[in-house]
């Protein structure tokens, strides 16, 4: 449990953030703009949107995949499309990291890139495609929308160590989550907000097993988080037998629809990951979760603002980086 000072900070941050988010103001990193492709590739946004629609018609869970891709890209060296790069004979790329197990959507982003290369060769970055796809997919499954500023360029460096060092593992406790997000400039409330992305998508059992069989380090069938709803834990153990890393389950009972049910599930002991359950182990954090679970909450608007802020992390602009021809390889 976090210290009383951390809890007090959460309450204060909650009040300040509510005022800030209600203003509707957005700022972008230097070099990004809302009309970046208006002249060079005016059809860029519509092409991305059309492909996202196609993928969601096939599998609505791509919404969760695209959200995860943005987070896993931006959290590691900034929003530069590095998560999309393939490994080489001399380098293990980010996608090979433990924390990126089961990452989806890379081939789909490359398909969008191919269409954009046909329409506007050498113009639209893979980094921007990721950001646009995450927004479009969120909207199409009932979530909020936000304005996407573009102009990012693609990075050329990607290692598994970078990902495993920067991304939060699903076994972090509350203080560990706060520290991880603080390192990227996000406060505790924003961490709780972005955790709400778990309202959509699915996960391999790999990240869930520690919550069910190794919560205190015993590594046996009884070592389950005692705060987890008993019936829910029995269900998860059926779906994720001990040692099975590859089965997939929905993270949320309405995983194909962006809503507030995630927070209600967490409050009811039905958080899939240890990081989900951790959100109610701190009194201040629990109050934020309770507020987001309400129909009248500001979760949607705060989520949109947090995604915009995330999209500003470590961007390459101007002559930095490159515009990849294909997203999985440097030029």
PDB file of C-alpha atoms in Angstrom:
ATOM      1  CA  UNK A   1       0.000   0.000   0.000  1.00  0.00           C
ATOM      2  CA  UNK A   2       1.218   3.497  -0.817  1.00  0.00           C
ATOM      3  CA  UNK A   3       2.106   5.952   1.922  1.00  0.00           C
ATOM      4  CA  UNK A   4      -0.470   8.488   3.202  1.00  0.00           C
ATOM      5  CA  UNK A   5       1.475  11.170   1.322  1.00  0.00           C
ATOM      6  CA  UNK A   6       0.956   9.324  -1.977  1.00  0.00           C
ATOM      7  CA  UNK A   7      -2.763   8.955  -1.251  1.00  0.00           C
ATOM      8  CA  UNK A   8      -3.056  12.651  -0.459  1.00  0.00           C
ATOM      9  CA  UNK A   9      -1.208  13.475  -3.675  1.00  0.00           C
ATOM     10  CA  UNK A  10      -3.660  11.368  -5.665  1.00  0.00           C
ATOM     11  CA  UNK A  11      -6.620  13.277  -4.249  1.00  0.00           C
ATOM     12  CA  UNK A  12      -5.006  16.640  -5.006  1.00  0.00           C
ATOM     13  CA  UNK A  13      -4.028  15.529  -8.507  1.00  0.00           C
ATOM     14  CA  UNK A  14      -7.570  14.275  -9.067  1.00  0.00           C
ATOM     15  CA  UNK A  15      -9.001  17.709  -8.335  1.00  0.00           C
ATOM     16  CA  UNK A  16      -6.450  19.535 -10.471  1.00  0.00           C
ATOM     17  CA  UNK A  17      -6.798  17.146 -13.414  1.00  0.00           C
ATOM     18  CA  UNK A  18     -10.588  17.402 -13.441  1.00  0.00           C
ATOM     19  CA  UNK A  19     -10.284  21.141 -13.939  1.00  0.00           C
ATOM     20  CA  UNK A  20      -7.575  20.789 -16.554  1.00  0.00           C
ATOM     21  CA  UNK A  21      -9.409  18.187 -18.627  1.00  0.00           C
ATOM     22  CA  UNK A  22     -12.668  20.116 -18.593  1.00  0.00           C
ATOM     23  CA  UNK A  23     -10.994  22.997 -20.407  1.00  0.00           C
ATOM     24  CA  UNK A  24     -10.707  20.902 -23.589  1.00  0.00           C
ATOM     25  CA  UNK A  25      -7.330  22.410 -24.416  1.00  0.00           C
ATOM     26  CA  UNK A  26      -4.709  20.337 -26.222  1.00  0.00           C
ATOM     27  CA  UNK A  27      -1.066  20.994 -26.863  1.00  0.00           C
ATOM     28  CA  UNK A  28       1.244  19.027 -29.120  1.00  0.00           C
ATOM     29  CA  UNK A  29       4.948  18.362 -29.267  1.00  0.00           C
ATOM     30  CA  UNK A  30       6.997  20.758 -31.377  1.00  0.00           C
ATOM     31  CA  UNK A  31       6.878  19.721 -35.034  1.00  0.00           C
ATOM     32  CA  UNK A  32       3.448  18.091 -34.885  1.00  0.00           C
ATOM     33  CA  UNK A  33       0.296  19.670 -36.279  1.00  0.00           C
ATOM     34  CA  UNK A  34      -3.305  18.733 -36.989  1.00  0.00           C
ATOM     35  CA  UNK A  35      -2.927  19.535 -40.706  1.00  0.00           C
ATOM     36  CA  UNK A  36       0.535  18.082 -41.331  1.00  0.00           C
ATOM     37  CA  UNK A  37      -0.562  15.932 -44.308  1.00  0.00           C
ATOM     38  CA  UNK A  38      -3.146  18.347 -45.747  1.00  0.00           C
ATOM     39  CA  UNK A  39      -0.975  19.099 -48.775  1.00  0.00           C
ATOM     40  CA  UNK A  40       1.446  16.161 -48.983  1.00  0.00           C
ATOM     41  CA  UNK A  41      -1.126  13.366 -48.475  1.00  0.00           C
ATOM     42  CA  UNK A  42      -4.642  14.709 -47.873  1.00  0.00           C
ATOM     43  CA  UNK A  43      -6.158  11.214 -48.089  1.00  0.00           C
ATOM     44  CA  UNK A  44      -3.920   9.799 -45.312  1.00  0.00           C
ATOM     45  CA  UNK A  45      -6.515   9.895 -42.533  1.00  0.00           C
ATOM     46  CA  UNK A  46      -9.279   8.425 -44.680  1.00  0.00           C
ATOM     47  CA  UNK A  47      -7.045   5.556 -45.840  1.00  0.00           C
ATOM     48  CA  UNK A  48      -6.125   4.653 -42.256  1.00  0.00           C
ATOM     49  CA  UNK A  49      -9.760   4.896 -41.198  1.00  0.00           C
ATOM     50  CA  UNK A  50     -10.948   2.624 -44.004  1.00  0.00           C
ATOM     51  CA  UNK A  51      -8.433  -0.088 -43.160  1.00  0.00           C
ATOM     52  CA  UNK A  52      -9.228   0.091 -39.437  1.00  0.00           C
ATOM     53  CA  UNK A  53     -12.902  -0.344 -40.296  1.00  0.00           C
ATOM     54  CA  UNK A  54     -12.035  -3.432 -42.343  1.00  0.00           C
ATOM     55  CA  UNK A  55     -10.006  -4.991 -39.532  1.00  0.00           C
ATOM     56  CA  UNK A  56     -12.689  -4.353 -36.932  1.00  0.00           C
ATOM     57  CA  UNK A  57     -15.334  -5.910 -39.154  1.00  0.00           C
ATOM     58  CA  UNK A  58     -13.191  -9.035 -39.141  1.00  0.00           C
ATOM     59  CA  UNK A  59     -12.268  -8.877 -35.448  1.00  0.00           C
ATOM     60  CA  UNK A  60     -13.382  -6.081 -33.127  1.00  0.00           C
ATOM     61  CA  UNK A  61     -10.554  -7.005 -30.785  1.00  0.00           C
ATOM     62  CA  UNK A  62      -8.162  -5.182 -33.093  1.00  0.00           C
ATOM     63  CA  UNK A  63      -9.244  -2.081 -31.163  1.00  0.00           C
ATOM     64  CA  UNK A  64      -7.400  -3.388 -28.134  1.00  0.00           C
ATOM     65  CA  UNK A  65      -4.459  -4.451 -30.286  1.00  0.00           C
ATOM     66  CA  UNK A  66      -4.022  -0.985 -31.788  1.00  0.00           C
ATOM     67  CA  UNK A  67      -4.307   0.684 -28.376  1.00  0.00           C
ATOM     68  CA  UNK A  68      -1.667  -1.651 -27.018  1.00  0.00           C
ATOM     69  CA  UNK A  69       0.603  -0.949 -29.988  1.00  0.00           C
ATOM     70  CA  UNK A  70       0.493   2.795 -29.348  1.00  0.00           C
ATOM     71  CA  UNK A  71       1.304   2.338 -25.666  1.00  0.00           C
ATOM     72  CA  UNK A  72       4.069  -0.195 -26.283  1.00  0.00           C
ATOM     73  CA  UNK A  73       5.591   2.018 -28.959  1.00  0.00           C
ATOM     74  CA  UNK A  74       5.440   5.380 -27.201  1.00  0.00           C
ATOM     75  CA  UNK A  75       6.637   4.068 -23.833  1.00  0.00           C
ATOM     76  CA  UNK A  76       9.905   2.809 -25.351  1.00  0.00           C
ATOM     77  CA  UNK A  77      12.040   5.639 -26.702  1.00  0.00           C
ATOM     78  CA  UNK A  78       9.032   7.668 -27.781  1.00  0.00           C
ATOM     79  CA  UNK A  79       6.365   7.379 -30.471  1.00  0.00           C
ATOM     80  CA  UNK A  80       8.666   6.451 -33.336  1.00  0.00           C
ATOM     81  CA  UNK A  81       7.232   3.201 -34.669  1.00  0.00           C
ATOM     82  CA  UNK A  82      10.154   1.212 -33.247  1.00  0.00           C
ATOM     83  CA  UNK A  83       7.830  -1.466 -31.858  1.00  0.00           C
ATOM     84  CA  UNK A  84       7.056  -2.487 -35.439  1.00  0.00           C
ATOM     85  CA  UNK A  85      10.636  -3.310 -36.426  1.00  0.00           C
ATOM     86  CA  UNK A  86      11.742  -6.899 -37.038  1.00  0.00           C
ATOM     87  CA  UNK A  87      14.734  -8.460 -35.356  1.00  0.00           C
ATOM     88  CA  UNK A  88      17.900  -8.932 -37.391  1.00  0.00           C
ATOM     89  CA  UNK A  89      20.747 -11.430 -37.239  1.00  0.00           C
ATOM     90  CA  UNK A  90      22.565  -9.160 -34.787  1.00  0.00           C
ATOM     91  CA  UNK A  91      19.698  -7.544 -32.868  1.00  0.00           C
ATOM     92  CA  UNK A  92      16.638  -8.702 -30.922  1.00  0.00           C
ATOM     93  CA  UNK A  93      13.962  -6.056 -31.534  1.00  0.00           C
ATOM     94  CA  UNK A  94      11.336  -4.779 -29.088  1.00  0.00           C
ATOM     95  CA  UNK A  95       8.756  -7.268 -30.279  1.00  0.00           C
ATOM     96  CA  UNK A  96      10.927 -10.100 -28.901  1.00  0.00           C
ATOM     97  CA  UNK A  97      10.809  -8.661 -25.376  1.00  0.00           C
ATOM     98  CA  UNK A  98       9.067 -10.615 -22.623  1.00  0.00           C
ATOM     99  CA  UNK A  99       6.676  -7.735 -22.010  1.00  0.00           C
ATOM    100  CA  UNK A 100       5.622  -7.737 -25.685  1.00  0.00           C
ATOM    101  CA  UNK A 101       4.522 -11.367 -25.697  1.00  0.00           C
ATOM    102  CA  UNK A 102       1.553 -11.825 -28.042  1.00  0.00           C
ATOM    103  CA  UNK A 103       1.649  -8.320 -29.547  1.00  0.00           C
ATOM    104  CA  UNK A 104      -0.857  -8.060 -32.414  1.00  0.00           C
ATOM    105  CA  UNK A 105      -1.519  -5.664 -35.254  1.00  0.00           C
ATOM    106  CA  UNK A 106       1.953  -5.299 -36.769  1.00  0.00           C
ATOM    107  CA  UNK A 107       1.058  -6.909 -40.095  1.00  0.00           C
ATOM    108  CA  UNK A 108      -2.095  -4.807 -40.280  1.00  0.00           C
ATOM    109  CA  UNK A 109      -0.158  -1.569 -39.750  1.00  0.00           C
ATOM    110  CA  UNK A 110       2.187  -2.648 -42.540  1.00  0.00           C
ATOM    111  CA  UNK A 111      -0.787  -3.234 -44.838  1.00  0.00           C
ATOM    112  CA  UNK A 112      -2.002   0.296 -44.152  1.00  0.00           C
ATOM    113  CA  UNK A 113       1.520   1.547 -44.806  1.00  0.00           C
ATOM    114  CA  UNK A 114       1.596  -0.202 -48.199  1.00  0.00           C
ATOM    115  CA  UNK A 115      -1.637   1.538 -49.208  1.00  0.00           C
ATOM    116  CA  UNK A 116      -0.235   4.899 -48.131  1.00  0.00           C
ATOM    117  CA  UNK A 117       3.009   4.265 -49.998  1.00  0.00           C
ATOM    118  CA  UNK A 118       0.959   3.637 -53.132  1.00  0.00           C
ATOM    119  CA  UNK A 119      -1.022   6.852 -52.630  1.00  0.00           C
ATOM    120  CA  UNK A 120       1.757   9.097 -51.267  1.00  0.00           C
ATOM    121  CA  UNK A 121       5.217   7.489 -51.512  1.00  0.00           C
ATOM    122  CA  UNK A 122       7.649   8.352 -48.753  1.00  0.00           C
ATOM    123  CA  UNK A 123       5.313  10.727 -46.920  1.00  0.00           C
ATOM    124  CA  UNK A 124       3.368   9.127 -44.045  1.00  0.00           C
ATOM    125  CA  UNK A 125       5.358   7.604 -41.180  1.00  0.00           C
ATOM    126  CA  UNK A 126       4.630   4.299 -39.495  1.00  0.00           C
ATOM    127  CA  UNK A 127       4.674   6.180 -36.185  1.00  0.00           C
ATOM    128  CA  UNK A 128       1.777   8.375 -37.313  1.00  0.00           C
ATOM    129  CA  UNK A 129      -0.165   5.391 -38.667  1.00  0.00           C
ATOM    130  CA  UNK A 130      -0.024   3.765 -35.222  1.00  0.00           C
ATOM    131  CA  UNK A 131      -1.399   6.878 -33.539  1.00  0.00           C
ATOM    132  CA  UNK A 132      -4.207   7.333 -36.060  1.00  0.00           C
ATOM    133  CA  UNK A 133      -5.189   3.644 -35.953  1.00  0.00           C
ATOM    134  CA  UNK A 134      -5.432   3.624 -32.150  1.00  0.00           C
ATOM    135  CA  UNK A 135      -7.753   6.642 -32.181  1.00  0.00           C
ATOM    136  CA  UNK A 136      -9.925   5.387 -35.043  1.00  0.00           C
ATOM    137  CA  UNK A 137     -10.294   1.923 -33.523  1.00  0.00           C
ATOM    138  CA  UNK A 138     -11.240   3.327 -30.122  1.00  0.00           C
ATOM    139  CA  UNK A 139     -14.002   5.448 -31.630  1.00  0.00           C
ATOM    140  CA  UNK A 140     -15.379   2.563 -33.694  1.00  0.00           C
ATOM    141  CA  UNK A 141     -15.940   0.411 -30.589  1.00  0.00           C
ATOM    142  CA  UNK A 142     -17.783   3.116 -28.686  1.00  0.00           C
ATOM    143  CA  UNK A 143     -14.918   5.036 -27.119  1.00  0.00           C
ATOM    144  CA  UNK A 144     -14.070   8.733 -27.173  1.00  0.00           C
ATOM    145  CA  UNK A 145     -12.444  10.549 -30.038  1.00  0.00           C
ATOM    146  CA  UNK A 146      -9.555  13.001 -29.968  1.00  0.00           C
ATOM    147  CA  UNK A 147      -7.681  15.143 -32.440  1.00  0.00           C
ATOM    148  CA  UNK A 148      -4.525  13.485 -33.736  1.00  0.00           C
ATOM    149  CA  UNK A 149      -1.606  15.738 -34.559  1.00  0.00           C
ATOM    150  CA  UNK A 150       0.812  14.226 -37.067  1.00  0.00           C
ATOM    151  CA  UNK A 151       4.342  14.811 -38.307  1.00  0.00           C
ATOM    152  CA  UNK A 152       6.197  12.055 -36.446  1.00  0.00           C
ATOM    153  CA  UNK A 153       9.097  10.342 -38.156  1.00  0.00           C
ATOM    154  CA  UNK A 154      10.249   6.760 -37.714  1.00  0.00           C
ATOM    155  CA  UNK A 155      13.084   5.642 -35.467  1.00  0.00           C
ATOM    156  CA  UNK A 156      15.749   3.161 -36.496  1.00  0.00           C
ATOM    157  CA  UNK A 157      16.666   1.656 -33.119  1.00  0.00           C
ATOM    158  CA  UNK A 158      14.726  -1.131 -31.423  1.00  0.00           C
ATOM    159  CA  UNK A 159      15.920  -3.666 -28.823  1.00  0.00           C
ATOM    160  CA  UNK A 160      14.158  -6.113 -26.551  1.00  0.00           C
ATOM    161  CA  UNK A 161      16.044  -4.680 -23.569  1.00  0.00           C
ATOM    162  CA  UNK A 162      14.585  -1.224 -24.263  1.00  0.00           C
ATOM    163  CA  UNK A 163      11.070  -2.663 -24.016  1.00  0.00           C
ATOM    164  CA  UNK A 164      11.649  -4.830 -20.942  1.00  0.00           C
ATOM    165  CA  UNK A 165      13.299  -1.884 -19.181  1.00  0.00           C
ATOM    166  CA  UNK A 166      10.600   0.693 -19.911  1.00  0.00           C
ATOM    167  CA  UNK A 167       7.235  -1.025 -20.165  1.00  0.00           C
ATOM    168  CA  UNK A 168       5.334  -1.971 -16.983  1.00  0.00           C
ATOM    169  CA  UNK A 169       5.098  -5.708 -16.398  1.00  0.00           C
ATOM    170  CA  UNK A 170       1.627  -6.991 -15.412  1.00  0.00           C
ATOM    171  CA  UNK A 171       2.890  -7.972 -11.935  1.00  0.00           C
ATOM    172  CA  UNK A 172       3.661  -4.445 -10.690  1.00  0.00           C
ATOM    173  CA  UNK A 173       2.046  -3.253  -7.470  1.00  0.00           C
ATOM    174  CA  UNK A 174       0.532   0.204  -7.074  1.00  0.00           C
ATOM    175  CA  UNK A 175       3.717   2.033  -6.137  1.00  0.00           C
ATOM    176  CA  UNK A 176       5.536   0.310  -9.002  1.00  0.00           C
ATOM    177  CA  UNK A 177       2.898   1.515 -11.456  1.00  0.00           C
ATOM    178  CA  UNK A 178       3.053   5.077 -10.114  1.00  0.00           C
ATOM    179  CA  UNK A 179       6.838   5.100 -10.484  1.00  0.00           C
ATOM    180  CA  UNK A 180       6.740   3.660 -14.012  1.00  0.00           C
ATOM    181  CA  UNK A 181       4.258   6.268 -15.251  1.00  0.00           C
ATOM    182  CA  UNK A 182       5.961   9.103 -13.393  1.00  0.00           C
ATOM    183  CA  UNK A 183       9.149   8.313 -15.303  1.00  0.00           C
ATOM    184  CA  UNK A 184       7.255   9.202 -18.493  1.00  0.00           C
ATOM    185  CA  UNK A 185       5.697  12.355 -17.051  1.00  0.00           C
ATOM    186  CA  UNK A 186       2.292  10.899 -16.173  1.00  0.00           C
ATOM    187  CA  UNK A 187       0.694  11.309 -12.758  1.00  0.00           C
ATOM    188  CA  UNK A 188      -1.171   8.641 -10.823  1.00  0.00           C
ATOM    189  CA  UNK A 189      -4.590   9.697 -12.077  1.00  0.00           C
ATOM    190  CA  UNK A 190      -3.413   9.482 -15.687  1.00  0.00           C
ATOM    191  CA  UNK A 191      -2.033   6.005 -14.947  1.00  0.00           C
ATOM    192  CA  UNK A 192      -5.452   4.935 -13.663  1.00  0.00           C
ATOM    193  CA  UNK A 193      -7.061   6.524 -16.723  1.00  0.00           C
ATOM    194  CA  UNK A 194      -4.831   4.744 -19.225  1.00  0.00           C
ATOM    195  CA  UNK A 195      -5.362   1.464 -17.370  1.00  0.00           C
ATOM    196  CA  UNK A 196      -8.933   1.831 -18.609  1.00  0.00           C
ATOM    197  CA  UNK A 197      -7.692   0.712 -22.033  1.00  0.00           C
ATOM    198  CA  UNK A 198      -8.176  -2.768 -20.561  1.00  0.00           C
ATOM    199  CA  UNK A 199     -11.874  -2.266 -21.215  1.00  0.00           C
ATOM    200  CA  UNK A 200     -11.138  -3.570 -24.725  1.00  0.00           C
ATOM    201  CA  UNK A 201      -8.969  -6.341 -26.075  1.00  0.00           C
ATOM    202  CA  UNK A 202      -7.724  -9.712 -25.005  1.00  0.00           C
ATOM    203  CA  UNK A 203      -4.601 -11.191 -23.465  1.00  0.00           C
ATOM    204  CA  UNK A 204      -2.577 -14.352 -23.585  1.00  0.00           C
ATOM    205  CA  UNK A 205      -2.508 -16.251 -20.313  1.00  0.00           C
ATOM    206  CA  UNK A 206       1.177 -15.409 -20.027  1.00  0.00           C
ATOM    207  CA  UNK A 207       0.470 -12.166 -18.159  1.00  0.00           C
ATOM    208  CA  UNK A 208      -2.342 -13.613 -16.052  1.00  0.00           C
ATOM    209  CA  UNK A 209      -0.669 -16.713 -14.577  1.00  0.00           C
ATOM    210  CA  UNK A 210       1.165 -14.767 -11.807  1.00  0.00           C
ATOM    211  CA  UNK A 211      -2.197 -13.486 -10.558  1.00  0.00           C
ATOM    212  CA  UNK A 212      -3.591 -17.009 -10.338  1.00  0.00           C
ATOM    213  CA  UNK A 213      -0.705 -19.302  -9.369  1.00  0.00           C
ATOM    214  CA  UNK A 214       2.215 -17.216  -8.140  1.00  0.00           C
ATOM    215  CA  UNK A 215       0.827 -14.196  -6.332  1.00  0.00           C
ATOM    216  CA  UNK A 216       3.184 -14.461  -3.351  1.00  0.00           C
ATOM    217  CA  UNK A 217       5.906 -16.515  -5.025  1.00  0.00           C
ATOM    218  CA  UNK A 218       4.754 -20.013  -4.022  1.00  0.00           C
ATOM    219  CA  UNK A 219       4.087 -21.018  -7.621  1.00  0.00           C
ATOM    220  CA  UNK A 220       1.262 -23.436  -6.922  1.00  0.00           C
ATOM    221  CA  UNK A 221      -2.417 -23.750  -7.716  1.00  0.00           C
ATOM    222  CA  UNK A 222      -3.497 -22.169  -4.408  1.00  0.00           C
ATOM    223  CA  UNK A 223      -1.290 -19.085  -4.695  1.00  0.00           C
ATOM    224  CA  UNK A 224      -4.043 -16.812  -5.998  1.00  0.00           C
ATOM    225  CA  UNK A 225      -4.609 -13.158  -5.148  1.00  0.00           C
ATOM    226  CA  UNK A 226      -6.900 -13.399  -2.095  1.00  0.00           C
ATOM    227  CA  UNK A 227      -8.673 -10.187  -3.105  1.00  0.00           C
ATOM    228  CA  UNK A 228      -9.801 -11.743  -6.396  1.00  0.00           C
ATOM    229  CA  UNK A 229     -13.443 -12.752  -6.640  1.00  0.00           C
ATOM    230  CA  UNK A 230     -13.481 -16.514  -5.994  1.00  0.00           C
ATOM    231  CA  UNK A 231     -15.823 -17.461  -8.834  1.00  0.00           C
ATOM    232  CA  UNK A 232     -13.838 -15.267 -11.203  1.00  0.00           C
ATOM    233  CA  UNK A 233     -10.550 -16.901 -10.225  1.00  0.00           C
ATOM    234  CA  UNK A 234     -12.050 -20.356 -10.830  1.00  0.00           C
ATOM    235  CA  UNK A 235     -13.159 -19.224 -14.301  1.00  0.00           C
ATOM    236  CA  UNK A 236      -9.728 -17.806 -15.118  1.00  0.00           C
ATOM    237  CA  UNK A 237      -8.027 -21.005 -13.995  1.00  0.00           C
ATOM    238  CA  UNK A 238     -10.268 -22.928 -16.359  1.00  0.00           C
ATOM    239  CA  UNK A 239      -9.296 -20.643 -19.229  1.00  0.00           C
ATOM    240  CA  UNK A 240      -5.636 -20.392 -18.195  1.00  0.00           C
ATOM    241  CA  UNK A 241      -4.457 -23.719 -16.702  1.00  0.00           C
ATOM    242  CA  UNK A 242      -1.223 -23.566 -14.730  1.00  0.00           C
ATOM    243  CA  UNK A 243       1.733 -23.324 -17.095  1.00  0.00           C
ATOM    244  CA  UNK A 244      -0.342 -22.457 -20.177  1.00  0.00           C
ATOM    245  CA  UNK A 245       1.048 -19.211 -21.605  1.00  0.00           C
ATOM    246  CA  UNK A 246      -0.621 -19.189 -25.016  1.00  0.00           C
ATOM    247  CA  UNK A 247      -4.379 -19.459 -24.446  1.00  0.00           C
ATOM    248  CA  UNK A 248      -6.161 -16.128 -24.921  1.00  0.00           C
ATOM    249  CA  UNK A 249      -8.965 -14.582 -22.904  1.00  0.00           C
ATOM    250  CA  UNK A 250     -10.938 -11.354 -23.030  1.00  0.00           C
ATOM    251  CA  UNK A 251      -9.639  -8.835 -20.501  1.00  0.00           C
ATOM    252  CA  UNK A 252     -13.111  -7.431 -19.888  1.00  0.00           C
ATOM    253  CA  UNK A 253     -16.572  -9.013 -20.061  1.00  0.00           C
ATOM    254  CA  UNK A 254     -17.494  -6.405 -22.703  1.00  0.00           C
ATOM    255  CA  UNK A 255     -14.101  -6.567 -24.413  1.00  0.00           C
ATOM    256  CA  UNK A 256     -15.457  -5.557 -27.827  1.00  0.00           C
ATOM    257  CA  UNK A 257     -16.967  -2.336 -26.499  1.00  0.00           C
ATOM    258  CA  UNK A 258     -15.194   0.623 -24.908  1.00  0.00           C
ATOM    259  CA  UNK A 259     -17.008   1.420 -21.667  1.00  0.00           C
ATOM    260  CA  UNK A 260     -16.588   1.923 -17.913  1.00  0.00           C
ATOM    261  CA  UNK A 261     -17.232  -1.687 -16.923  1.00  0.00           C
ATOM    262  CA  UNK A 262     -13.504  -2.270 -16.472  1.00  0.00           C
ATOM    263  CA  UNK A 263     -13.524  -0.112 -13.350  1.00  0.00           C
ATOM    264  CA  UNK A 264     -16.611  -1.865 -11.965  1.00  0.00           C
ATOM    265  CA  UNK A 265     -14.871  -5.196 -12.526  1.00  0.00           C
ATOM    266  CA  UNK A 266     -11.756  -4.018 -10.704  1.00  0.00           C
ATOM    267  CA  UNK A 267     -13.851  -2.879  -7.738  1.00  0.00           C
ATOM    268  CA  UNK A 268     -15.542  -6.289  -7.681  1.00  0.00           C
ATOM    269  CA  UNK A 269     -12.280  -8.254  -7.558  1.00  0.00           C
ATOM    270  CA  UNK A 270     -12.447  -9.169 -11.237  1.00  0.00           C
ATOM    271  CA  UNK A 271      -9.309  -7.473 -12.486  1.00  0.00           C
ATOM    272  CA  UNK A 272      -7.451  -9.854 -14.806  1.00  0.00           C
ATOM    273  CA  UNK A 273      -3.914  -8.618 -14.115  1.00  0.00           C
ATOM    274  CA  UNK A 274      -2.156  -7.883 -10.837  1.00  0.00           C
ATOM    275  CA  UNK A 275      -1.812  -4.314 -12.129  1.00  0.00           C
ATOM    276  CA  UNK A 276      -5.610  -4.087 -12.391  1.00  0.00           C
ATOM    277  CA  UNK A 277      -6.198  -5.247  -8.837  1.00  0.00           C
ATOM    278  CA  UNK A 278      -3.427  -2.926  -7.625  1.00  0.00           C
ATOM    279  CA  UNK A 279      -5.538   0.114  -8.498  1.00  0.00           C
ATOM    280  CA  UNK A 280      -7.733  -0.381  -5.439  1.00  0.00           C
ATOM    281  CA  UNK A 281      -4.957  -1.180  -2.962  1.00  0.00           C
ATOM    282  CA  UNK A 282      -4.377   2.547  -2.390  1.00  0.00           C
ATOM    283  CA  UNK A 283      -7.233   4.625  -0.856  1.00  0.00           C
ATOM    284  CA  UNK A 284      -6.745   7.607  -3.155  1.00  0.00           C
ATOM    285  CA  UNK A 285      -6.510   5.446  -6.248  1.00  0.00           C
ATOM    286  CA  UNK A 286      -9.607   3.495  -5.239  1.00  0.00           C
ATOM    287  CA  UNK A 287     -11.594   6.741  -5.104  1.00  0.00           C
ATOM    288  CA  UNK A 288     -10.576   7.530  -8.681  1.00  0.00           C
ATOM    289  CA  UNK A 289     -11.587   4.007  -9.787  1.00  0.00           C
ATOM    290  CA  UNK A 290     -14.944   4.449  -8.047  1.00  0.00           C
ATOM    291  CA  UNK A 291     -15.505   7.782  -9.794  1.00  0.00           C
ATOM    292  CA  UNK A 292     -14.616   6.381 -13.219  1.00  0.00           C
ATOM    293  CA  UNK A 293     -17.055   3.510 -12.723  1.00  0.00           C
ATOM    294  CA  UNK A 294     -19.947   5.986 -12.636  1.00  0.00           C
ATOM    295  CA  UNK A 295     -21.899   6.779 -15.772  1.00  0.00           C
ATOM    296  CA  UNK A 296     -21.458  10.518 -15.180  1.00  0.00           C
ATOM    297  CA  UNK A 297     -17.668  10.245 -14.852  1.00  0.00           C
ATOM    298  CA  UNK A 298     -15.059  12.121 -16.887  1.00  0.00           C
ATOM    299  CA  UNK A 299     -13.252   8.907 -17.848  1.00  0.00           C
ATOM    300  CA  UNK A 300     -13.864   9.254 -21.590  1.00  0.00           C
ATOM    301  CA  UNK A 301     -12.588  12.825 -21.834  1.00  0.00           C
ATOM    302  CA  UNK A 302      -9.622  12.108 -19.575  1.00  0.00           C
ATOM    303  CA  UNK A 303      -8.724   9.002 -21.561  1.00  0.00           C
ATOM    304  CA  UNK A 304      -8.726  11.031 -24.779  1.00  0.00           C
ATOM    305  CA  UNK A 305      -6.479  13.682 -23.232  1.00  0.00           C
ATOM    306  CA  UNK A 306      -4.080  11.060 -21.891  1.00  0.00           C
ATOM    307  CA  UNK A 307      -3.803   9.425 -25.319  1.00  0.00           C
ATOM    308  CA  UNK A 308      -2.956  12.800 -26.867  1.00  0.00           C
ATOM    309  CA  UNK A 309      -0.309  13.354 -24.203  1.00  0.00           C
ATOM    310  CA  UNK A 310       1.122   9.886 -24.784  1.00  0.00           C
ATOM    311  CA  UNK A 311       1.333  10.582 -28.498  1.00  0.00           C
ATOM    312  CA  UNK A 312       3.745  13.451 -27.765  1.00  0.00           C
ATOM    313  CA  UNK A 313       6.341  11.272 -26.050  1.00  0.00           C
ATOM    314  CA  UNK A 314       9.825  11.447 -27.573  1.00  0.00           C
ATOM    315  CA  UNK A 315       8.640  12.197 -31.101  1.00  0.00           C
ATOM    316  CA  UNK A 316      11.085  12.549 -33.988  1.00  0.00           C
ATOM    317  CA  UNK A 317      10.251  15.410 -36.354  1.00  0.00           C
ATOM    318  CA  UNK A 318      11.829  17.500 -39.120  1.00  0.00           C
ATOM    319  CA  UNK A 319      14.921  15.706 -40.402  1.00  0.00           C
ATOM    320  CA  UNK A 320      15.189  13.298 -37.483  1.00  0.00           C
ATOM    321  CA  UNK A 321      14.745   9.597 -38.117  1.00  0.00           C
ATOM    322  CA  UNK A 322      13.263   8.550 -41.447  1.00  0.00           C
ATOM    323  CA  UNK A 323      10.030   7.706 -43.230  1.00  0.00           C
ATOM    324  CA  UNK A 324      10.172   3.934 -43.588  1.00  0.00           C
ATOM    325  CA  UNK A 325       9.100   2.307 -46.816  1.00  0.00           C
ATOM    326  CA  UNK A 326       7.810  -0.675 -44.841  1.00  0.00           C
ATOM    327  CA  UNK A 327       7.133  -0.575 -41.145  1.00  0.00           C
ATOM    328  CA  UNK A 328       9.023  -3.733 -40.191  1.00  0.00           C
ATOM    329  CA  UNK A 329      12.359  -2.701 -41.710  1.00  0.00           C
ATOM    330  CA  UNK A 330      14.560   0.360 -41.651  1.00  0.00           C
ATOM    331  CA  UNK A 331      15.281   1.852 -45.068  1.00  0.00           C
TER     332      UNK A 331
END
